[in-house]
PDB file of C-alpha atoms in Angstrom:
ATOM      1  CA  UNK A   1      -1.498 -78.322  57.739  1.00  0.00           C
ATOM      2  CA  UNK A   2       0.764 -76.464  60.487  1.00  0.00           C
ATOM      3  CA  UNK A   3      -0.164 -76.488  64.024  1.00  0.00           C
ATOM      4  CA  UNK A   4       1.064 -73.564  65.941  1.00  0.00           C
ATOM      5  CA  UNK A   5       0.556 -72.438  69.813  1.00  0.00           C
ATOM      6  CA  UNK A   6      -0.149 -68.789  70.352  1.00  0.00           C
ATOM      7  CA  UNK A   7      -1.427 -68.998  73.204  1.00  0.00           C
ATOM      8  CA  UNK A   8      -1.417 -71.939  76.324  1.00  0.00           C
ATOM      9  CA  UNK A   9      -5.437 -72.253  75.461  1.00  0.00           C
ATOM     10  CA  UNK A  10      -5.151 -70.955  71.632  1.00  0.00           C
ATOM     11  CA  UNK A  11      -3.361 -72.952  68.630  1.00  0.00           C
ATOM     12  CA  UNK A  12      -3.651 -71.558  64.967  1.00  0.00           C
ATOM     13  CA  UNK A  13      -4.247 -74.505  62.363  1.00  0.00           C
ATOM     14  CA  UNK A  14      -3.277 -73.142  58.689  1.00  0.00           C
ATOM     15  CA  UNK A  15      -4.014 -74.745  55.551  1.00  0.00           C
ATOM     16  CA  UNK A  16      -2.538 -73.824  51.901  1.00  0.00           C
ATOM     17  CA  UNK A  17      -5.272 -71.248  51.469  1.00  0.00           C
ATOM     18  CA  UNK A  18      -6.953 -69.964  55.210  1.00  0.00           C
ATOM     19  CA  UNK A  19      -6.900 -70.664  58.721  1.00  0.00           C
ATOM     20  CA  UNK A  20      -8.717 -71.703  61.634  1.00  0.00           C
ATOM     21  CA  UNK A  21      -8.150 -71.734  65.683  1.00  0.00           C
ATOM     22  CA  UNK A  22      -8.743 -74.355  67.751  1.00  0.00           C
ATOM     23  CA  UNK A  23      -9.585 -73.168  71.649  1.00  0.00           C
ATOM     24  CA  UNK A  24      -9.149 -74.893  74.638  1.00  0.00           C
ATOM     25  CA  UNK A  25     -11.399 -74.681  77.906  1.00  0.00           C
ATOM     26  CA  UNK A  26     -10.658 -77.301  80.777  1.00  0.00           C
ATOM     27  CA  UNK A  27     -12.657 -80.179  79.576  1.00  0.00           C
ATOM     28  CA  UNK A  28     -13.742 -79.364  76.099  1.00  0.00           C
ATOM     29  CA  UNK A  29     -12.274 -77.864  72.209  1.00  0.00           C
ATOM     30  CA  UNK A  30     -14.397 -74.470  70.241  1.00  0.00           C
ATOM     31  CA  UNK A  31     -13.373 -74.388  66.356  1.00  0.00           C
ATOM     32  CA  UNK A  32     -13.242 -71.259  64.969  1.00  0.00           C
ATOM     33  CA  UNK A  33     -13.903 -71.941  60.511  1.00  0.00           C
ATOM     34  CA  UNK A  34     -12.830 -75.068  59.712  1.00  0.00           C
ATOM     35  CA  UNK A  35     -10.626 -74.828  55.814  1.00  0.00           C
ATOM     36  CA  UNK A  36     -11.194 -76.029  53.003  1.00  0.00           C
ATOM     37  CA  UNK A  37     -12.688 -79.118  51.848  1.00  0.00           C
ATOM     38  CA  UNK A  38     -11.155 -81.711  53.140  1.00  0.00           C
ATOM     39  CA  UNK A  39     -10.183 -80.257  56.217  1.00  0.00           C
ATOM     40  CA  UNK A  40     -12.000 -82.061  58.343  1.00  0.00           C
ATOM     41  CA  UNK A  41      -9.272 -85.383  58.577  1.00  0.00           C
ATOM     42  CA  UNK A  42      -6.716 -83.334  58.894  1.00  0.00           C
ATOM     43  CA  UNK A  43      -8.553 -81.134  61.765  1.00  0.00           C
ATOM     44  CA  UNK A  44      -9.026 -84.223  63.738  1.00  0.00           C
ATOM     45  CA  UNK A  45      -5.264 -85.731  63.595  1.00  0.00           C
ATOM     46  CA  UNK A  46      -4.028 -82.620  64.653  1.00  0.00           C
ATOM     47  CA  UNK A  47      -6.746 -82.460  68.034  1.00  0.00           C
ATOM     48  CA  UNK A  48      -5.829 -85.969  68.696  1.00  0.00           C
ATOM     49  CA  UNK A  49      -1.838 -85.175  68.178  1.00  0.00           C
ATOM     50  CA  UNK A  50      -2.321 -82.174  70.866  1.00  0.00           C
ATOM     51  CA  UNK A  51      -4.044 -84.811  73.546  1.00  0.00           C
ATOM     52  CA  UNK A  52      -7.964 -84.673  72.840  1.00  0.00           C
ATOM     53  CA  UNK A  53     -10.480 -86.571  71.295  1.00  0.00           C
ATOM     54  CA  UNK A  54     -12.300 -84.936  68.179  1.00  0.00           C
ATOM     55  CA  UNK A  55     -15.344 -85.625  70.110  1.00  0.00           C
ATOM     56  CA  UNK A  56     -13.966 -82.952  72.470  1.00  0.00           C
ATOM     57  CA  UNK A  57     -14.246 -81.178  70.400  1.00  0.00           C
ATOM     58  CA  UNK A  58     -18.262 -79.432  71.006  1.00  0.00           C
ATOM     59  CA  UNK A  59     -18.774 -77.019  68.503  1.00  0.00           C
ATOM     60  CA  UNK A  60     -17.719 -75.014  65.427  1.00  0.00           C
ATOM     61  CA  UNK A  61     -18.139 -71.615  64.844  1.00  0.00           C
ATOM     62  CA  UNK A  62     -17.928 -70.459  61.116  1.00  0.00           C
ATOM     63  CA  UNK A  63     -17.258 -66.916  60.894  1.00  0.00           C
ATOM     64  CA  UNK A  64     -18.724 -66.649  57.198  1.00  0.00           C
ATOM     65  CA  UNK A  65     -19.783 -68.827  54.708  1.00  0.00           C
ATOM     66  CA  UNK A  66     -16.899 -68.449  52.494  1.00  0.00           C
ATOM     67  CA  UNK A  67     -15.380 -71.912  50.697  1.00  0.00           C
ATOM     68  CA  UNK A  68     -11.947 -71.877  52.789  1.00  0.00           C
ATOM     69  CA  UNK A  69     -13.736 -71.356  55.942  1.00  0.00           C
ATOM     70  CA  UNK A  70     -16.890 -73.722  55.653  1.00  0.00           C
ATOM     71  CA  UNK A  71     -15.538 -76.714  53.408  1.00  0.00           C
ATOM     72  CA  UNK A  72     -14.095 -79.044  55.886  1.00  0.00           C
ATOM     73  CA  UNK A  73     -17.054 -78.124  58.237  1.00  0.00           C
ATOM     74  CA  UNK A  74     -19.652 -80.994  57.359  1.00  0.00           C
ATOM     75  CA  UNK A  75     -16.724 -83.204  57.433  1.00  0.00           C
ATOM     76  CA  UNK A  76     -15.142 -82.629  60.485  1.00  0.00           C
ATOM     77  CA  UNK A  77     -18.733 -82.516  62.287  1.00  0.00           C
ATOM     78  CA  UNK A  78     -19.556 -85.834  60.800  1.00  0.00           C
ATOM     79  CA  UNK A  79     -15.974 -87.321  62.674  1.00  0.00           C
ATOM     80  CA  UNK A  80     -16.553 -86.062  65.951  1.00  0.00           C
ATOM     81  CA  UNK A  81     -20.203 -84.713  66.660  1.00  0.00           C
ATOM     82  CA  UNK A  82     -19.743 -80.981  66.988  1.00  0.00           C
ATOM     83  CA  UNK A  83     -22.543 -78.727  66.409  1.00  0.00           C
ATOM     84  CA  UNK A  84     -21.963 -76.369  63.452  1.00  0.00           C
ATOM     85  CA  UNK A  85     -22.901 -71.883  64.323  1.00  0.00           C
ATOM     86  CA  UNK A  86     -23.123 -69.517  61.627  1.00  0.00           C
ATOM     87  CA  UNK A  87     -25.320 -66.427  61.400  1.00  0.00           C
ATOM     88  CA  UNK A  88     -28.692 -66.198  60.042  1.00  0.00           C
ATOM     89  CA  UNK A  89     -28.014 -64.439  57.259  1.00  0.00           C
ATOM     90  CA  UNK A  90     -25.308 -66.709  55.964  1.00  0.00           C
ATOM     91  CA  UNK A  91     -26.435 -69.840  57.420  1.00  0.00           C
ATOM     92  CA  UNK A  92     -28.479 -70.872  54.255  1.00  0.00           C
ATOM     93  CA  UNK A  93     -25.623 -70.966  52.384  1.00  0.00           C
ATOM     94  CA  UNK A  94     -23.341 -72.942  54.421  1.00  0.00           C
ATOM     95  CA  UNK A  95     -26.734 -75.321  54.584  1.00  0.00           C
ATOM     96  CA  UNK A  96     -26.781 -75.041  50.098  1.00  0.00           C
ATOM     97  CA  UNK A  97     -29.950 -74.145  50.124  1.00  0.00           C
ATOM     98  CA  UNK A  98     -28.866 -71.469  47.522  1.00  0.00           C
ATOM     99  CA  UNK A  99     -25.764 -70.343  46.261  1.00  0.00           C
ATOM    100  CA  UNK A 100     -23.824 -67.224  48.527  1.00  0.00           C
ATOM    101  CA  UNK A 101     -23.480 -63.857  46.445  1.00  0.00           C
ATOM    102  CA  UNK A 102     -20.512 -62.928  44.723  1.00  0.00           C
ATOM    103  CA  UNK A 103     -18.279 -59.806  46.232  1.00  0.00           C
ATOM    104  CA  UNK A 104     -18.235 -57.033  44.676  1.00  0.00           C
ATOM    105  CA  UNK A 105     -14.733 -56.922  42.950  1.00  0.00           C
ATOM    106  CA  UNK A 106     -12.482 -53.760  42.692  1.00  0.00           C
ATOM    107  CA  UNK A 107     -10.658 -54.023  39.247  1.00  0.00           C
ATOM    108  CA  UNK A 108      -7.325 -54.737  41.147  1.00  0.00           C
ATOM    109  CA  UNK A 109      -8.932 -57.396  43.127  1.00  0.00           C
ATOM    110  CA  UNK A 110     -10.257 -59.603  40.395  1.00  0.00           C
ATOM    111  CA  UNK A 111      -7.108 -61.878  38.920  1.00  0.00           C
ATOM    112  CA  UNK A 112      -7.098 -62.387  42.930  1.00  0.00           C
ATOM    113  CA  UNK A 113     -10.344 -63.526  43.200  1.00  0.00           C
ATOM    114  CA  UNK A 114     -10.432 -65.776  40.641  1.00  0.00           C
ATOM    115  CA  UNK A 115      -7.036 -67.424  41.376  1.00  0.00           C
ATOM    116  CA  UNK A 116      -8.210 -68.246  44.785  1.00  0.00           C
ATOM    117  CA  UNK A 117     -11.522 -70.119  43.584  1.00  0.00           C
ATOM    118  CA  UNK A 118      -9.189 -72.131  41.081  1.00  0.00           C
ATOM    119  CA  UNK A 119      -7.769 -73.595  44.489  1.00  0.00           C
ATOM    120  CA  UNK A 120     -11.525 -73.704  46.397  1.00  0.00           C
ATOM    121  CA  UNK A 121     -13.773 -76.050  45.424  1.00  0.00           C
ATOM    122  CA  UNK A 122     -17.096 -75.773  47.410  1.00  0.00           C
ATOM    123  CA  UNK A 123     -17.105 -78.358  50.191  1.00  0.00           C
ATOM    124  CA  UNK A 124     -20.390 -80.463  50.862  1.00  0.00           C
ATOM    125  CA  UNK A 125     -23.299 -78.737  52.629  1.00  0.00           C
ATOM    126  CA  UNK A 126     -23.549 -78.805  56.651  1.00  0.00           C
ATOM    127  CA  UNK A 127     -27.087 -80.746  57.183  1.00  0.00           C
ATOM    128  CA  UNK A 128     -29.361 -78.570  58.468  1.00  0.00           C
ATOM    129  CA  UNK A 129     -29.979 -80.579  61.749  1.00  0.00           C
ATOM    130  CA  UNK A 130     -26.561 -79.901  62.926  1.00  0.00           C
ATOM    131  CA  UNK A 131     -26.491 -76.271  62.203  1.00  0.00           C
ATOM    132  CA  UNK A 132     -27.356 -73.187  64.971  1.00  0.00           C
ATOM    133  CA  UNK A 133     -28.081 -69.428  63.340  1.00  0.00           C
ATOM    134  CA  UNK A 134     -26.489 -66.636  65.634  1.00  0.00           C
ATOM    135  CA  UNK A 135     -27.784 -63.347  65.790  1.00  0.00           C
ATOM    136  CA  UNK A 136     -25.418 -60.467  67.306  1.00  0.00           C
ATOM    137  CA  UNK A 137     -24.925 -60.423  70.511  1.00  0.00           C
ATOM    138  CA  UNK A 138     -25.420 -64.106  71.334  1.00  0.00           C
ATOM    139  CA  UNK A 139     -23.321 -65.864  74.222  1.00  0.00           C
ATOM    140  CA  UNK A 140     -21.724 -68.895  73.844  1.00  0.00           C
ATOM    141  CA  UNK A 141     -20.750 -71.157  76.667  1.00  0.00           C
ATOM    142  CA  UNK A 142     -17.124 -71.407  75.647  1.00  0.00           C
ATOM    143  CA  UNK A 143     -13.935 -68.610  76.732  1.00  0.00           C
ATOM    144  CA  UNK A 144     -15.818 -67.214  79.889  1.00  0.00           C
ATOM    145  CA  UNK A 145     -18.601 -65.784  77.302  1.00  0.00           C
ATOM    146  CA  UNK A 146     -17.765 -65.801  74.064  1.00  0.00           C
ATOM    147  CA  UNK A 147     -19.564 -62.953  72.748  1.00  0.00           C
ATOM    148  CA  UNK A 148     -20.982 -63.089  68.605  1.00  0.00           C
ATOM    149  CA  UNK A 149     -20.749 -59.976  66.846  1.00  0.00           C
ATOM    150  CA  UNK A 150     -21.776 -58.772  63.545  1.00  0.00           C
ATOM    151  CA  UNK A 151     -19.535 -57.153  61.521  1.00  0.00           C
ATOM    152  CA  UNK A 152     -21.452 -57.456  57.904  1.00  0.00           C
ATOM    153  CA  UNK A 153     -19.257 -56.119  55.116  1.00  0.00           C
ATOM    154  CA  UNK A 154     -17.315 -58.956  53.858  1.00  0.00           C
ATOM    155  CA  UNK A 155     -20.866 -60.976  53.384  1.00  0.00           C
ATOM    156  CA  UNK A 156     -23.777 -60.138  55.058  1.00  0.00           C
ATOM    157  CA  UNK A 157     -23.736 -62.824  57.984  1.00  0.00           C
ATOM    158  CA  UNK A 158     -19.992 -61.812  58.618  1.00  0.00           C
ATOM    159  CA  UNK A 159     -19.262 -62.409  62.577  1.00  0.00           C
ATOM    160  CA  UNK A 160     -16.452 -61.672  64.702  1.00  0.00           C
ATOM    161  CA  UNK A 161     -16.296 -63.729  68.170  1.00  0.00           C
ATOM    162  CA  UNK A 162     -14.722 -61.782  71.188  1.00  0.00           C
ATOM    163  CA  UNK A 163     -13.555 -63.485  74.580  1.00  0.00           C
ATOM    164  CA  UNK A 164     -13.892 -60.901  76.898  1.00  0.00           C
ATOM    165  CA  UNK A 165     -12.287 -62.774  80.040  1.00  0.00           C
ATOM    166  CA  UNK A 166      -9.390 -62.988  77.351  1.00  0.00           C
ATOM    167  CA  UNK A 167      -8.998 -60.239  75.374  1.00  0.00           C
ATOM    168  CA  UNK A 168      -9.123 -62.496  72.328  1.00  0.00           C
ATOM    169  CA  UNK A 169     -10.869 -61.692  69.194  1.00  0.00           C
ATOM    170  CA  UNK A 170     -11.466 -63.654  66.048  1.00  0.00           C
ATOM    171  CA  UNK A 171     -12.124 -61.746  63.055  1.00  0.00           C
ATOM    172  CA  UNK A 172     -12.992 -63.724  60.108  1.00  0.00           C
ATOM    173  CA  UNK A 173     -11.994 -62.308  56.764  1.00  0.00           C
ATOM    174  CA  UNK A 174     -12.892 -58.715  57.882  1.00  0.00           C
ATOM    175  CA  UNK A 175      -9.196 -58.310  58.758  1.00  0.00           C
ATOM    176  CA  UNK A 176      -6.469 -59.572  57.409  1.00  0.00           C
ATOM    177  CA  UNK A 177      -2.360 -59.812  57.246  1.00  0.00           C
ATOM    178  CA  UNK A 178      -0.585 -59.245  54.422  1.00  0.00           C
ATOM    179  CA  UNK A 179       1.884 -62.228  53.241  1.00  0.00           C
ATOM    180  CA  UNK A 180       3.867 -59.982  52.508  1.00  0.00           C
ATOM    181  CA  UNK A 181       5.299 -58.325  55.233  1.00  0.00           C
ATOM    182  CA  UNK A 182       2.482 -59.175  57.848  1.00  0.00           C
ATOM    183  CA  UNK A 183       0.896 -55.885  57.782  1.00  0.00           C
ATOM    184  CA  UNK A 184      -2.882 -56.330  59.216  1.00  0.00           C
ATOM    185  CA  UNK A 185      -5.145 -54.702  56.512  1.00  0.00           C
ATOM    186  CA  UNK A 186      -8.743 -54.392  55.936  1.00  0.00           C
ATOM    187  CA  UNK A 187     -10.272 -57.707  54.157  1.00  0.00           C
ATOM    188  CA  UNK A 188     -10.186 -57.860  50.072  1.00  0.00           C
ATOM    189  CA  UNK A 189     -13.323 -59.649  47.910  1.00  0.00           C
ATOM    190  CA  UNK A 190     -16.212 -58.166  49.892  1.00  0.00           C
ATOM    191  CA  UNK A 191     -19.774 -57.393  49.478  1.00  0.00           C
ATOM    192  CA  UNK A 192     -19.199 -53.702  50.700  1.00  0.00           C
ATOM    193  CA  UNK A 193     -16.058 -52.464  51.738  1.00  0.00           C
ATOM    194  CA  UNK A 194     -17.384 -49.179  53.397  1.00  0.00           C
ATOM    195  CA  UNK A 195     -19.805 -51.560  55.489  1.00  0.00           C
ATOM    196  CA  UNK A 196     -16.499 -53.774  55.912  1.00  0.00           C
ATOM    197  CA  UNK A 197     -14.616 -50.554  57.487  1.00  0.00           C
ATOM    198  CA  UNK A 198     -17.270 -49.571  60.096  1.00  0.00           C
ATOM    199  CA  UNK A 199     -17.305 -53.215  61.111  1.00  0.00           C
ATOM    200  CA  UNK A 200     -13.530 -52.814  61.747  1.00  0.00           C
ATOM    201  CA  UNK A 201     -14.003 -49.508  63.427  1.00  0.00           C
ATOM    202  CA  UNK A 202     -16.673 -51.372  65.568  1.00  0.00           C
ATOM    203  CA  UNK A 203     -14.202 -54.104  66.773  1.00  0.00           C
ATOM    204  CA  UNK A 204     -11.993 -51.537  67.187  1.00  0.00           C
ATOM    205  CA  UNK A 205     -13.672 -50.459  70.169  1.00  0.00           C
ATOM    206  CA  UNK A 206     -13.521 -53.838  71.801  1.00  0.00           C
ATOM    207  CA  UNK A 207     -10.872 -53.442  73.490  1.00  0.00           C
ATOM    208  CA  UNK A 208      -9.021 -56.791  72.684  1.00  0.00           C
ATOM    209  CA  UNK A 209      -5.755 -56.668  72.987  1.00  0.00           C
ATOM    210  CA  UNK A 210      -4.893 -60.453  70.372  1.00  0.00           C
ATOM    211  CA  UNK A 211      -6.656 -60.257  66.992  1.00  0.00           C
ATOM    212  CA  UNK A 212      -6.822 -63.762  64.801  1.00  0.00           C
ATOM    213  CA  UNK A 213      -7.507 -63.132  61.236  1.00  0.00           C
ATOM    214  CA  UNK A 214      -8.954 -65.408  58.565  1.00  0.00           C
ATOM    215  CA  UNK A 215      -5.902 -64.970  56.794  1.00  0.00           C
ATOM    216  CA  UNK A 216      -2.131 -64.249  57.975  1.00  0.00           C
ATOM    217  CA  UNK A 217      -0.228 -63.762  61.124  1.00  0.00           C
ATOM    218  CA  UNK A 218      -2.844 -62.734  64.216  1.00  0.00           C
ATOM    219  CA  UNK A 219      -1.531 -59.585  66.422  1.00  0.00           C
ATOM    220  CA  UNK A 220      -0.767 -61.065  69.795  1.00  0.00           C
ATOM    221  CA  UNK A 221      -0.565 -57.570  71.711  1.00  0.00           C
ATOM    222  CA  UNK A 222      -2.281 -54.339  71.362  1.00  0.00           C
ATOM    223  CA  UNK A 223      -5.297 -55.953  68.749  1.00  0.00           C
ATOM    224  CA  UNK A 224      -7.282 -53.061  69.499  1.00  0.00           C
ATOM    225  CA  UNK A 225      -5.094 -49.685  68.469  1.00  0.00           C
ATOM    226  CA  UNK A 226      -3.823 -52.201  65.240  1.00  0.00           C
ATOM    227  CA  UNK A 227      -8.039 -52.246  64.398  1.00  0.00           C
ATOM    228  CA  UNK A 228      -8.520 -48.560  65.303  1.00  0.00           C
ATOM    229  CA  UNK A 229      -5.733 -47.548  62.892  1.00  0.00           C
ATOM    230  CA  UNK A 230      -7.688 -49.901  59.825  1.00  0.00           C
ATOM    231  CA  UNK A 231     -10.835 -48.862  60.325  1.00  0.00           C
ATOM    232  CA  UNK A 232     -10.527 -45.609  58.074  1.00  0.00           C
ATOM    233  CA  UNK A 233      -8.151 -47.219  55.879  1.00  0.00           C
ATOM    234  CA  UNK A 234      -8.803 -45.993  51.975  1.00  0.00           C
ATOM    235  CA  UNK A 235      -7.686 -47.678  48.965  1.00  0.00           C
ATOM    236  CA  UNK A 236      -6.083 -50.649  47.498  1.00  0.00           C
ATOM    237  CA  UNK A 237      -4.040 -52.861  50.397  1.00  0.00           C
ATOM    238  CA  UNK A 238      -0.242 -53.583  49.373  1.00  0.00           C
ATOM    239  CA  UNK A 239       0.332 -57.591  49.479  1.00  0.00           C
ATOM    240  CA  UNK A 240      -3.437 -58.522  49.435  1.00  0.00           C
ATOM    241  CA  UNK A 241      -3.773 -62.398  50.167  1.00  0.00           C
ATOM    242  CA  UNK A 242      -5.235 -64.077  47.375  1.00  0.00           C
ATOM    243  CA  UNK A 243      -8.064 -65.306  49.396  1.00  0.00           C
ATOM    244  CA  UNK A 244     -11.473 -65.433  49.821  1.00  0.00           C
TER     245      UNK A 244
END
C-alpha cells in the first residue's frame, strides 16, 4: 500500500485495486472506504507510521458497498474501535444481510468487470452493532461539517462527502481517473449511468475546488469545473479502470 500527502490534513492510501483517504482533524483520524479485504492491517501500520494511534482513528465512512471499498472495513474497525457509516440503502449489504445487486454492464464494460472480481474477494461482514445508516444531508462532526450526499447511480446508497470549510470532496466510484492518462471520467460498472451523470452534475454544483475519486489521481484545484464538464459526458470512457 502507498501512502501519499495531498494535503497537510489529507493523505491518499492506495491499494492494488482502489483507494481510500485518511483525514486529519487536531485530535482525531475520519476514513474515507477502507480496500479490500485485508486492508485493515495494513490501514493501521500506515496511521501508526504517520504518528497516530488506530484508535484515533473514530470513524469510517464507506462511500458504497462495493468489495474494494468495504472489505478491510470489519477488519480495521475490529483493530482500533471506529464506528463504521454507510447509507441506508446500502448498509444491508455491507452488514451481509443479502447479497448487493449486480451493475448493469455495457458490452464494453464486461471483460472489465469480471477481471476486477477475479482480484476481489468479498471481505467479512461489518457487525451490525458497529454500523450507522446516513441519509442525505447528514452532518458529521469531522472537517468543520462534513456534509453526506447522495449521489445514487453507481448503487443505490452511493454517497459523496463534501468539507465545506475545505473545499474537499470525496466521490466514491461516481468519478473516476483514468490510468491511463489521468483523465477524470464518469464511473464504469453502475446500476444506472444516466442516474450516475445527474449525481455528477449535482456535485458539480458544490463548489469544491479538490475532488478524491475511488479510483485514480484526485484533482487538487478547480474539482468543481473538472465535475461540471463530466456531468453530460456520453459514451464509452477511454482507459476505464478495471474496477469496481
Amino acid at each position: 500500500m502507498d501512502v501519499i500527502e495531498l494535503l497537510p490534513r489529507l493523505h491518499l492510501l492506495r491499494f492494488p485495486v482502489g483507494q481510500a483517504y485518511l483525514w486529519r482533524d487536531v485530535e482525531e483520524l475520519t476514513l474515507i472506504d477502507a480496500g479490500p479485504i485485508g486492508a485493515g492491517r495494513p490501514i493501521a501500520d500506515a496511521v501508526t507510521a504517520l504518528g497516530h494511534a488506530p484508535r484515533d482513528v473514530r470513524r469510517v465512512v464507506l462511500t458504497h458497498f462495493h468489495e474494494d471499498h468495504v472489505g478491510g472495513a470489519a477488519e480495521f474497525a475490529a483493530l482500533s474501535g471506529a464506528e463504521v457509516l454507510a447509507h441506508r440503502l446500502d448498509a444491508p449489504f455491507v452488514r451481509g444481510e443479502r447479497p448487493g445487486p449486480a451493475p448493469r454492464t455495457e458490452e464494453w464494460e464486461r471483460p472489465l468487470h469480471e477481471a476486477a472480481l477475479r482480484q476481489l474477494p468479498p471481505g467479512p461482514p461489518v457487525p451490525p452493532p458497529t454500523l450507522t445508516e446516513l441519509s442525505d444531508g447528514d452532518v458529521l462532526g469531522f472537517g468543520g461539517g462534513a456534509r453526506v450526499v447522495h449521489i445514487p447511480g453507481h448503487t443505490d446508497g452511493s454517497i459523496a462527502v463534501f468539507l465545506p470549510a475545505h473545499g474537499v470532496l470525496f466521490t466514491g466510484d461516481t468519478v473516476a481517473a483514468a490510468p491511463a492518462d489521468g483523465t477524470p471520467i464518469p464511473g464504469v460498472f453502475n446500476l444506472d449511468r444516466a442516474q450516475l451523470l445527474a449525481s455528477i452534475r449535482r456535485l458539480a454544483d458544490l463548489g469544491a475546488e479538490v475532488a478524491c475519486f475511488g479510483h485514480g489521481d484526485p484533482v487538487l484545484s478547480g474539482a468543481s469545473a473538472v465535475l461540471r464538464s463530466l456531468g453530460a459526458a456520453p459514451g464509452q470512457p477511454t482507459g476505464t479502470p478495471a474496477s469496481r
